[in-house]
Amino acid sequence: MPETSRRNLLFGTAAVSAGAFLTACTSNEPKSENTARSEQPAASDDKPGTPVTIGFAGPQADHGWLNAINVQAAERAKKYSEVTMEVTEGSNDTAAQIGQVKTLINKKVDVLVVLPADGKALTQVGLEAMKAGIPVINLDRVFASPQAYRCWVGGDNYGMGLNAGHYIGEQLKDKASAKVVELAGIDNLELTKQRSQGFADALKNYPNIKLVARQAADFTVESGQAKMAQLLQAQKQFDALWNHDDDQGVGALRAIQQAGRDEFIMVGGAGAKSAMDAIKAGDSVLKATVLYPPTMAASAIDLARALGQNKGVGGLAEMEIPTSLTLYSAVVTKDNVDQYLPTGFS
């Protein structure tokens, strides 16, 4: 799963890629200042522009969300006849990925899109690409230096926790005394700390709610089942559960069903199709999931194409794409699940 820092620029996406909102500057000689922007075509439209070769160095697809990142990038690139994508074999090994990115630099691709296995470890090769005149779109796990990328695109981990907490708070606000438990991700990851902090901050708005237990899992089905079983054994009654990750949530639901427990509501995280299907069916404790959209990879391809074609972003006064783009963590419930279901990943 990705490691990111919270960014200031909020730019929401959920049902569609943020790239669907990108428009481009195609001329430096507009008819007039007042009509220049309105007459510029969308960067994400299907009209071919200047040929662009995008180098994509993605993650090893050993997790549903990570696999969705690779799929989103590949599918987005296919939309553009003028875009050629050079794809490396996904790797969680930093040395291997550094070598792969160096190969893309040597091939002189026009733009690089990199989701680093380790942002800090790949900072140097990001700097190398930028110095070679190849702009870098840093996807999700942020490099240690802003000089190593032209634009950062990623999710809002703090916002995930915040929105999960507010959803649970609103469901339980009329209960005199409510108990909540948290099934977190890997505790030594910054993203886990951010999600937990956002959740804790949201609950401060609901003095009737108390976080009574927290257990860290490992973003896997097996760890989710084992750690949830421990929580259920230790807590004989509670009112809500927030689970940081829908992959480990599959295991958590198994443990809940095996224990025959249904006195609480469950909120997931990330936006897996299995979670959305369960929410729509309405036959389990899972009532919502908070998105961490893998559509960020599609948006990164849109931005890479815009950079390669010297285009900007419509809806903004600036002539250039932004330096950072943080996706919004929408809460998916039975009321809006049909809207978000197409973005669910397996």
CSV table of C-alpha atoms in Angstrom, one decimal:
chain,number,residue,atom,x,y,z
A,1,MET,CA,0.0,0.0,0.0
A,2,PRO,CA,1.1,3.6,-0.6
A,3,GLU,CA,3.0,5.9,1.7
A,4,THR,CA,2.1,9.5,1.3
A,5,SER,CA,2.1,12.8,3.1
A,6,ARG,CA,-1.1,14.9,3.2
A,7,ARG,CA,-1.1,17.5,0.5
A,8,ASN,CA,-2.7,20.9,0.5
A,9,LEU,CA,-4.3,20.8,-2.9
A,10,LEU,CA,-7.6,18.9,-2.7
A,11,PHE,CA,-8.8,17.7,-6.2
A,12,GLY,CA,-11.5,15.2,-5.8
A,13,THR,CA,-12.0,12.1,-7.9
A,14,ALA,CA,-14.1,9.0,-7.4
A,15,ALA,CA,-16.5,7.7,-10.0
A,16,VAL,CA,-14.3,8.9,-12.8
A,17,SER,CA,-10.6,9.8,-13.1
A,18,ALA,CA,-9.6,13.3,-12.2
A,19,GLY,CA,-8.2,13.3,-15.8
A,20,ALA,CA,-11.8,13.6,-17.0
A,21,PHE,CA,-11.7,17.2,-15.8
A,22,LEU,CA,-8.3,18.1,-17.3
A,23,THR,CA,-8.4,20.6,-20.2
A,24,ALA,CA,-5.5,21.9,-22.1
A,25,CYS,CA,-3.8,25.0,-23.5
A,26,THR,CA,-3.1,24.3,-27.1
A,27,SER,CA,-2.3,27.8,-28.4
A,28,ASN,CA,-0.3,30.7,-27.1
A,29,GLU,CA,-2.1,33.0,-29.5
A,30,PRO,CA,-5.8,33.1,-28.4
A,31,LYS,CA,-8.3,35.3,-30.2
A,32,SER,CA,-8.8,37.3,-27.0
A,33,GLU,CA,-7.9,37.0,-23.3
A,34,ASN,CA,-11.5,36.5,-22.3
A,35,THR,CA,-12.2,33.6,-24.6
A,36,ALA,CA,-8.8,31.8,-24.5
A,37,ARG,CA,-9.6,29.2,-21.9
A,38,SER,CA,-13.2,28.5,-23.0
A,39,GLU,CA,-12.0,27.5,-26.5
A,40,GLN,CA,-9.3,25.2,-25.4
A,41,PRO,CA,-10.0,21.5,-25.9
A,42,ALA,CA,-9.8,18.9,-23.1
A,43,ALA,CA,-6.5,17.3,-22.5
A,44,SER,CA,-8.4,14.0,-21.8
A,45,ASP,CA,-10.4,14.2,-25.0
A,46,ASP,CA,-9.8,11.7,-27.8
A,47,LYS,CA,-8.4,14.1,-30.3
A,48,PRO,CA,-4.8,13.0,-31.0
A,49,GLY,CA,-2.1,15.5,-30.2
A,50,THR,CA,1.7,15.4,-30.3
A,51,PRO,CA,3.1,11.8,-29.9
A,52,VAL,CA,4.1,11.2,-26.4
A,53,THR,CA,6.1,8.2,-24.9
A,54,ILE,CA,5.3,7.7,-21.3
A,55,GLY,CA,7.5,5.5,-19.1
A,56,PHE,CA,5.5,3.7,-16.4
A,57,ALA,CA,7.2,2.1,-13.4
A,58,GLY,CA,4.5,0.7,-11.2
A,59,PRO,CA,4.3,-1.6,-8.2
A,60,GLN,CA,4.3,-5.4,-7.9
A,61,ALA,CA,0.6,-6.4,-8.1
A,62,ASP,CA,0.5,-8.4,-4.9
A,63,HIS,CA,-2.5,-6.5,-3.5
A,64,GLY,CA,-5.8,-5.6,-5.0
A,65,TRP,CA,-5.2,-1.8,-4.9
A,66,LEU,CA,-1.7,-2.1,-6.4
A,67,ASN,CA,-3.0,-4.3,-9.2
A,68,ALA,CA,-5.7,-1.7,-9.9
A,69,ILE,CA,-3.0,1.0,-10.2
A,70,ASN,CA,-1.3,-0.9,-13.0
A,71,VAL,CA,-4.7,-1.6,-14.7
A,72,GLN,CA,-5.8,2.0,-14.5
A,73,ALA,CA,-2.6,3.3,-16.0
A,74,ALA,CA,-2.6,0.8,-18.9
A,75,GLU,CA,-6.3,1.3,-19.7
A,76,ARG,CA,-6.0,5.1,-19.7
A,77,ALA,CA,-3.0,5.1,-22.0
A,78,LYS,CA,-5.0,3.0,-24.5
A,79,LYS,CA,-7.5,5.9,-24.9
A,80,TYR,CA,-4.9,8.0,-26.6
A,81,SER,CA,-3.7,6.9,-30.1
A,82,GLU,CA,-0.7,9.2,-29.9
A,83,VAL,CA,0.5,7.8,-26.5
A,84,THR,CA,3.0,5.0,-26.3
A,85,MET,CA,3.6,3.5,-22.9
A,86,GLU,CA,6.8,1.8,-21.9
A,87,VAL,CA,5.9,-0.4,-18.9
A,88,THR,CA,8.4,-2.0,-16.5
A,89,GLU,CA,7.7,-5.2,-14.6
A,90,GLY,CA,6.2,-4.2,-11.3
A,91,SER,CA,8.6,-4.5,-8.4
A,92,ASN,CA,8.6,-4.1,-4.6
A,93,ASP,CA,12.4,-4.3,-4.7
A,94,THR,CA,13.9,-0.8,-4.6
A,95,ALA,CA,17.2,-1.8,-6.3
A,96,ALA,CA,15.3,-3.5,-9.1
A,97,GLN,CA,12.9,-0.6,-9.6
A,98,ILE,CA,15.8,1.9,-9.6
A,99,GLY,CA,17.3,-0.1,-12.5
A,100,GLN,CA,14.0,-0.2,-14.3
A,101,VAL,CA,13.6,3.6,-14.1
A,102,LYS,CA,17.2,4.1,-15.2
A,103,THR,CA,16.4,2.0,-18.3
A,104,LEU,CA,13.4,4.2,-19.1
A,105,ILE,CA,15.6,7.3,-18.7
A,106,ASN,CA,18.1,5.8,-21.1
A,107,LYS,CA,15.3,5.1,-23.6
A,108,LYS,CA,14.6,8.9,-23.5
A,109,VAL,CA,10.9,8.6,-22.8
A,110,ASP,CA,9.1,11.9,-22.8
A,111,VAL,CA,7.6,11.7,-19.4
A,112,LEU,CA,7.9,9.3,-16.4
A,113,VAL,CA,5.1,8.1,-14.1
A,114,VAL,CA,6.6,6.3,-11.1
A,115,LEU,CA,4.9,4.7,-8.1
A,116,PRO,CA,8.0,4.0,-6.0
A,117,ALA,CA,8.3,0.9,-3.9
A,118,ASP,CA,10.0,3.3,-1.4
A,119,GLY,CA,9.7,7.0,-2.1
A,120,LYS,CA,12.9,7.9,-0.2
A,121,ALA,CA,14.9,5.2,-1.8
A,122,LEU,CA,13.9,6.2,-5.3
A,123,THR,CA,14.4,10.0,-4.8
A,124,GLN,CA,17.8,10.0,-6.4
A,125,VAL,CA,16.6,8.3,-9.6
A,126,GLY,CA,13.8,10.8,-9.8
A,127,LEU,CA,16.3,13.6,-9.5
A,128,GLU,CA,18.3,11.9,-12.3
A,129,ALA,CA,15.3,11.9,-14.6
A,130,MET,CA,14.4,15.5,-13.9
A,131,LYS,CA,18.0,16.6,-14.6
A,132,ALA,CA,17.9,14.7,-17.9
A,133,GLY,CA,14.9,16.8,-18.9
A,134,ILE,CA,12.3,14.1,-18.3
A,135,PRO,CA,9.4,15.4,-16.2
A,136,VAL,CA,8.3,12.9,-13.5
A,137,ILE,CA,4.8,12.3,-12.2
A,138,ASN,CA,5.3,10.9,-8.7
A,139,LEU,CA,2.4,8.6,-8.0
A,140,ASP,CA,1.3,8.3,-4.4
A,141,ARG,CA,4.4,7.3,-2.4
A,142,VAL,CA,6.1,10.6,-2.3
A,143,PHE,CA,9.8,11.2,-3.1
A,144,ALA,CA,11.9,12.8,-0.3
A,145,SER,CA,12.6,15.9,-2.4
A,146,PRO,CA,10.2,18.0,-4.5
A,147,GLN,CA,13.0,18.5,-7.0
A,148,ALA,CA,12.6,14.8,-7.9
A,149,TYR,CA,9.2,15.3,-9.5
A,150,ARG,CA,7.2,17.8,-11.5
A,151,CYS,CA,3.8,16.7,-10.1
A,152,TRP,CA,2.7,14.5,-7.2
A,153,VAL,CA,-0.6,12.7,-7.5
A,154,GLY,CA,-2.0,10.6,-4.6
A,155,GLY,CA,-4.6,9.9,-2.0
A,156,ASP,CA,-5.5,11.5,1.2
A,157,ASN,CA,-4.8,9.1,4.1
A,158,TYR,CA,-5.6,11.6,6.8
A,159,GLY,CA,-8.9,12.4,4.9
A,160,MET,CA,-9.7,8.7,4.8
A,161,GLY,CA,-9.6,8.5,8.6
A,162,LEU,CA,-11.4,11.8,9.0
A,163,ASN,CA,-14.3,10.9,6.7
A,164,ALA,CA,-14.6,7.4,8.2
A,165,GLY,CA,-14.7,9.0,11.7
A,166,HIS,CA,-17.4,11.5,10.7
A,167,TYR,CA,-19.5,8.8,9.0
A,168,ILE,CA,-19.4,6.6,12.1
A,169,GLY,CA,-20.0,9.7,14.4
A,170,GLU,CA,-23.1,10.6,12.5
A,171,GLN,CA,-24.5,7.1,12.7
A,172,LEU,CA,-23.9,6.9,16.5
A,173,LYS,CA,-24.4,10.6,17.6
A,174,ASP,CA,-27.7,9.9,19.2
A,175,LYS,CA,-26.5,7.0,21.3
A,176,ALA,CA,-25.8,7.9,24.9
A,177,SER,CA,-22.5,6.0,25.0
A,178,ALA,CA,-20.9,4.3,22.0
A,179,LYS,CA,-17.9,2.1,21.6
A,180,VAL,CA,-15.7,1.9,18.5
A,181,VAL,CA,-12.8,-0.4,17.5
A,182,GLU,CA,-10.2,0.1,14.8
A,183,LEU,CA,-8.5,-2.5,12.6
A,184,ALA,CA,-5.6,-0.5,11.3
A,185,GLY,CA,-3.0,-1.4,8.6
A,186,ILE,CA,0.8,-1.8,9.1
A,187,ASP,CA,1.7,0.3,12.0
A,188,ASN,CA,5.2,1.4,10.9
A,189,LEU,CA,3.8,3.0,7.7
A,190,GLU,CA,3.2,6.7,7.8
A,191,LEU,CA,0.0,6.2,5.9
A,192,THR,CA,-1.4,4.1,8.8
A,193,LYS,CA,-0.5,6.8,11.3
A,194,GLN,CA,-2.2,9.4,9.1
A,195,ARG,CA,-5.4,7.3,8.8
A,196,SER,CA,-5.5,6.7,12.5
A,197,GLN,CA,-4.9,10.4,13.3
A,198,GLY,CA,-7.7,11.5,11.0
A,199,PHE,CA,-10.0,9.0,12.6
A,200,ALA,CA,-9.1,10.1,16.1
A,201,ASP,CA,-9.5,13.8,15.2
A,202,ALA,CA,-13.0,13.2,13.7
A,203,LEU,CA,-14.2,11.3,16.8
A,204,LYS,CA,-13.3,14.4,19.0
A,205,ASN,CA,-16.4,15.9,17.6
A,206,TYR,CA,-18.5,13.2,19.2
A,207,PRO,CA,-17.9,13.1,23.0
A,208,ASN,CA,-20.4,10.2,23.4
A,209,ILE,CA,-18.1,7.9,21.3
A,210,LYS,CA,-15.0,6.2,22.8
A,211,LEU,CA,-12.3,4.2,20.9
A,212,VAL,CA,-12.0,1.1,23.1
A,213,ALA,CA,-9.6,-1.0,21.0
A,214,ARG,CA,-7.2,-0.8,18.1
A,215,GLN,CA,-5.4,-3.7,16.4
A,216,ALA,CA,-2.9,-3.4,13.5
A,217,ALA,CA,-3.0,-5.9,10.6
A,218,ASP,CA,-0.9,-6.3,7.5
A,219,PHE,CA,-3.2,-5.5,4.6
A,220,THR,CA,-3.8,-9.2,3.8
A,221,VAL,CA,-6.9,-11.4,4.0
A,222,GLU,CA,-5.2,-13.7,6.5
A,223,SER,CA,-4.0,-10.9,8.8
A,224,GLY,CA,-7.4,-9.3,8.7
A,225,GLN,CA,-9.1,-12.5,9.8
A,226,ALA,CA,-6.6,-13.2,12.6
A,227,LYS,CA,-6.5,-9.7,14.0
A,228,MET,CA,-10.3,-9.3,13.8
A,229,ALA,CA,-10.8,-12.5,15.6
A,230,GLN,CA,-8.6,-11.2,18.4
A,231,LEU,CA,-10.6,-7.9,18.6
A,232,LEU,CA,-13.9,-9.8,18.7
A,233,GLN,CA,-12.7,-12.1,21.5
A,234,ALA,CA,-11.5,-9.1,23.6
A,235,GLN,CA,-14.5,-6.9,23.0
A,236,LYS,CA,-17.8,-8.6,23.8
A,237,GLN,CA,-19.8,-5.7,22.5
A,238,PHE,CA,-19.2,-2.5,20.5
A,239,ASP,CA,-21.0,-0.3,18.1
A,240,ALA,CA,-18.8,0.4,15.1
A,241,LEU,CA,-15.6,-0.9,13.4
A,242,TRP,CA,-13.3,1.0,11.1
A,243,ASN,CA,-11.1,-1.2,9.0
A,244,HIS,CA,-8.3,0.6,7.1
A,245,ASP,CA,-8.2,-1.7,4.1
A,246,ASP,CA,-10.8,-3.6,2.1
A,247,ASP,CA,-8.4,-6.5,1.2
A,248,GLN,CA,-7.8,-7.2,4.9
A,249,GLY,CA,-11.5,-6.5,5.3
A,250,VAL,CA,-12.4,-9.7,3.5
A,251,GLY,CA,-10.7,-11.6,6.3
A,252,ALA,CA,-12.2,-9.4,8.9
A,253,LEU,CA,-15.7,-10.2,7.6
A,254,ARG,CA,-14.9,-13.9,7.7
A,255,ALA,CA,-14.0,-13.6,11.4
A,256,ILE,CA,-17.1,-11.6,12.1
A,257,GLN,CA,-19.4,-14.2,10.4
A,258,GLN,CA,-17.6,-17.1,12.2
A,259,ALA,CA,-18.2,-15.4,15.5
A,260,GLY,CA,-21.8,-14.7,14.7
A,261,ARG,CA,-21.5,-11.0,15.6
A,262,ASP,CA,-23.8,-8.4,14.0
A,263,GLU,CA,-24.4,-5.8,16.7
A,264,PHE,CA,-22.1,-3.2,15.1
A,265,ILE,CA,-21.6,-1.4,11.8
A,266,MET,CA,-18.4,-1.7,9.8
A,267,VAL,CA,-16.7,0.9,7.6
A,268,GLY,CA,-14.0,-0.2,5.2
A,269,GLY,CA,-11.2,1.6,3.3
A,270,ALA,CA,-9.9,1.9,-0.3
A,271,GLY,CA,-12.9,0.9,-2.4
A,272,ALA,CA,-12.7,-2.7,-3.4
A,273,LYS,CA,-15.4,-4.2,-5.6
A,274,SER,CA,-16.1,-6.9,-3.0
A,275,ALA,CA,-16.7,-4.3,-0.4
A,276,MET,CA,-19.0,-2.3,-2.6
A,277,ASP,CA,-20.9,-5.5,-3.6
A,278,ALA,CA,-21.4,-6.3,0.1
A,279,ILE,CA,-22.6,-2.7,0.8
A,280,LYS,CA,-25.1,-3.0,-2.0
A,281,ALA,CA,-26.3,-6.4,-0.9
A,282,GLY,CA,-26.9,-5.0,2.6
A,283,ASP,CA,-26.6,-8.5,4.2
A,284,SER,CA,-23.6,-7.9,6.4
A,285,VAL,CA,-22.2,-5.5,9.0
A,286,LEU,CA,-20.3,-3.7,6.2
A,287,LYS,CA,-22.2,-0.5,5.6
A,288,ALA,CA,-19.7,1.8,4.0
A,289,THR,CA,-16.1,2.1,2.6
A,290,VAL,CA,-13.9,5.2,2.3
A,291,LEU,CA,-12.2,5.6,-1.1
A,292,TYR,CA,-8.5,5.7,-1.8
A,293,PRO,CA,-9.0,5.9,-5.5
A,294,PRO,CA,-6.7,3.9,-7.8
A,295,THR,CA,-8.0,6.2,-10.5
A,296,MET,CA,-5.0,8.3,-9.5
A,297,ALA,CA,-3.0,6.2,-12.0
A,298,ALA,CA,-5.3,7.1,-14.8
A,299,SER,CA,-5.1,10.8,-13.8
A,300,ALA,CA,-1.3,10.5,-13.7
A,301,ILE,CA,-1.3,9.3,-17.3
A,302,ASP,CA,-3.6,12.2,-18.3
A,303,LEU,CA,-1.1,14.6,-16.6
A,304,ALA,CA,1.9,12.9,-18.2
A,305,ARG,CA,0.2,13.3,-21.6
A,306,ALA,CA,-0.5,17.0,-20.9
A,307,LEU,CA,3.1,17.6,-19.9
A,308,GLY,CA,4.4,15.8,-23.0
A,309,GLN,CA,2.2,18.0,-25.1
A,310,ASN,CA,2.9,21.3,-23.2
A,311,LYS,CA,-0.6,21.6,-22.1
A,312,GLY,CA,-2.1,23.0,-18.9
A,313,VAL,CA,-5.2,22.2,-16.8
A,314,GLY,CA,-8.6,23.8,-17.5
A,315,GLY,CA,-10.6,25.3,-14.7
A,316,LEU,CA,-7.5,26.9,-13.3
A,317,ALA,CA,-6.0,30.3,-14.2
A,318,GLU,CA,-2.5,28.9,-14.4
A,319,MET,CA,-0.9,27.9,-17.7
A,320,GLU,CA,0.8,24.8,-16.1
A,321,ILE,CA,-0.4,21.7,-14.4
A,322,PRO,CA,-0.2,21.9,-10.6
A,323,THR,CA,2.7,20.5,-8.6
A,324,SER,CA,0.4,18.3,-6.4
A,325,LEU,CA,-3.0,16.8,-6.7
A,326,THR,CA,-4.7,15.0,-3.8
A,327,LEU,CA,-7.7,12.9,-4.4
A,328,TYR,CA,-10.8,13.1,-2.2
A,329,SER,CA,-11.8,10.2,0.0
A,330,ALA,CA,-15.5,9.8,-0.6
A,331,VAL,CA,-17.6,7.7,1.6
A,332,VAL,CA,-19.5,5.0,-0.3
A,333,THR,CA,-22.8,3.8,1.2
A,334,LYS,CA,-25.8,1.9,-0.1
A,335,ASP,CA,-27.3,5.3,-1.2
A,336,ASN,CA,-24.5,6.1,-3.6
A,337,VAL,CA,-22.8,2.7,-4.3
A,338,ASP,CA,-24.1,2.4,-7.9
A,339,GLN,CA,-22.3,5.7,-8.7
A,340,TYR,CA,-18.9,4.4,-7.4
A,341,LEU,CA,-19.2,0.7,-8.3
A,342,PRO,CA,-17.5,1.1,-11.7
A,343,THR,CA,-14.3,2.2,-9.8
A,344,GLY,CA,-14.3,-0.8,-7.5
A,345,PHE,CA,-11.2,-3.0,-7.9
A,346,SER,CA,-10.7,-6.7,-7.5
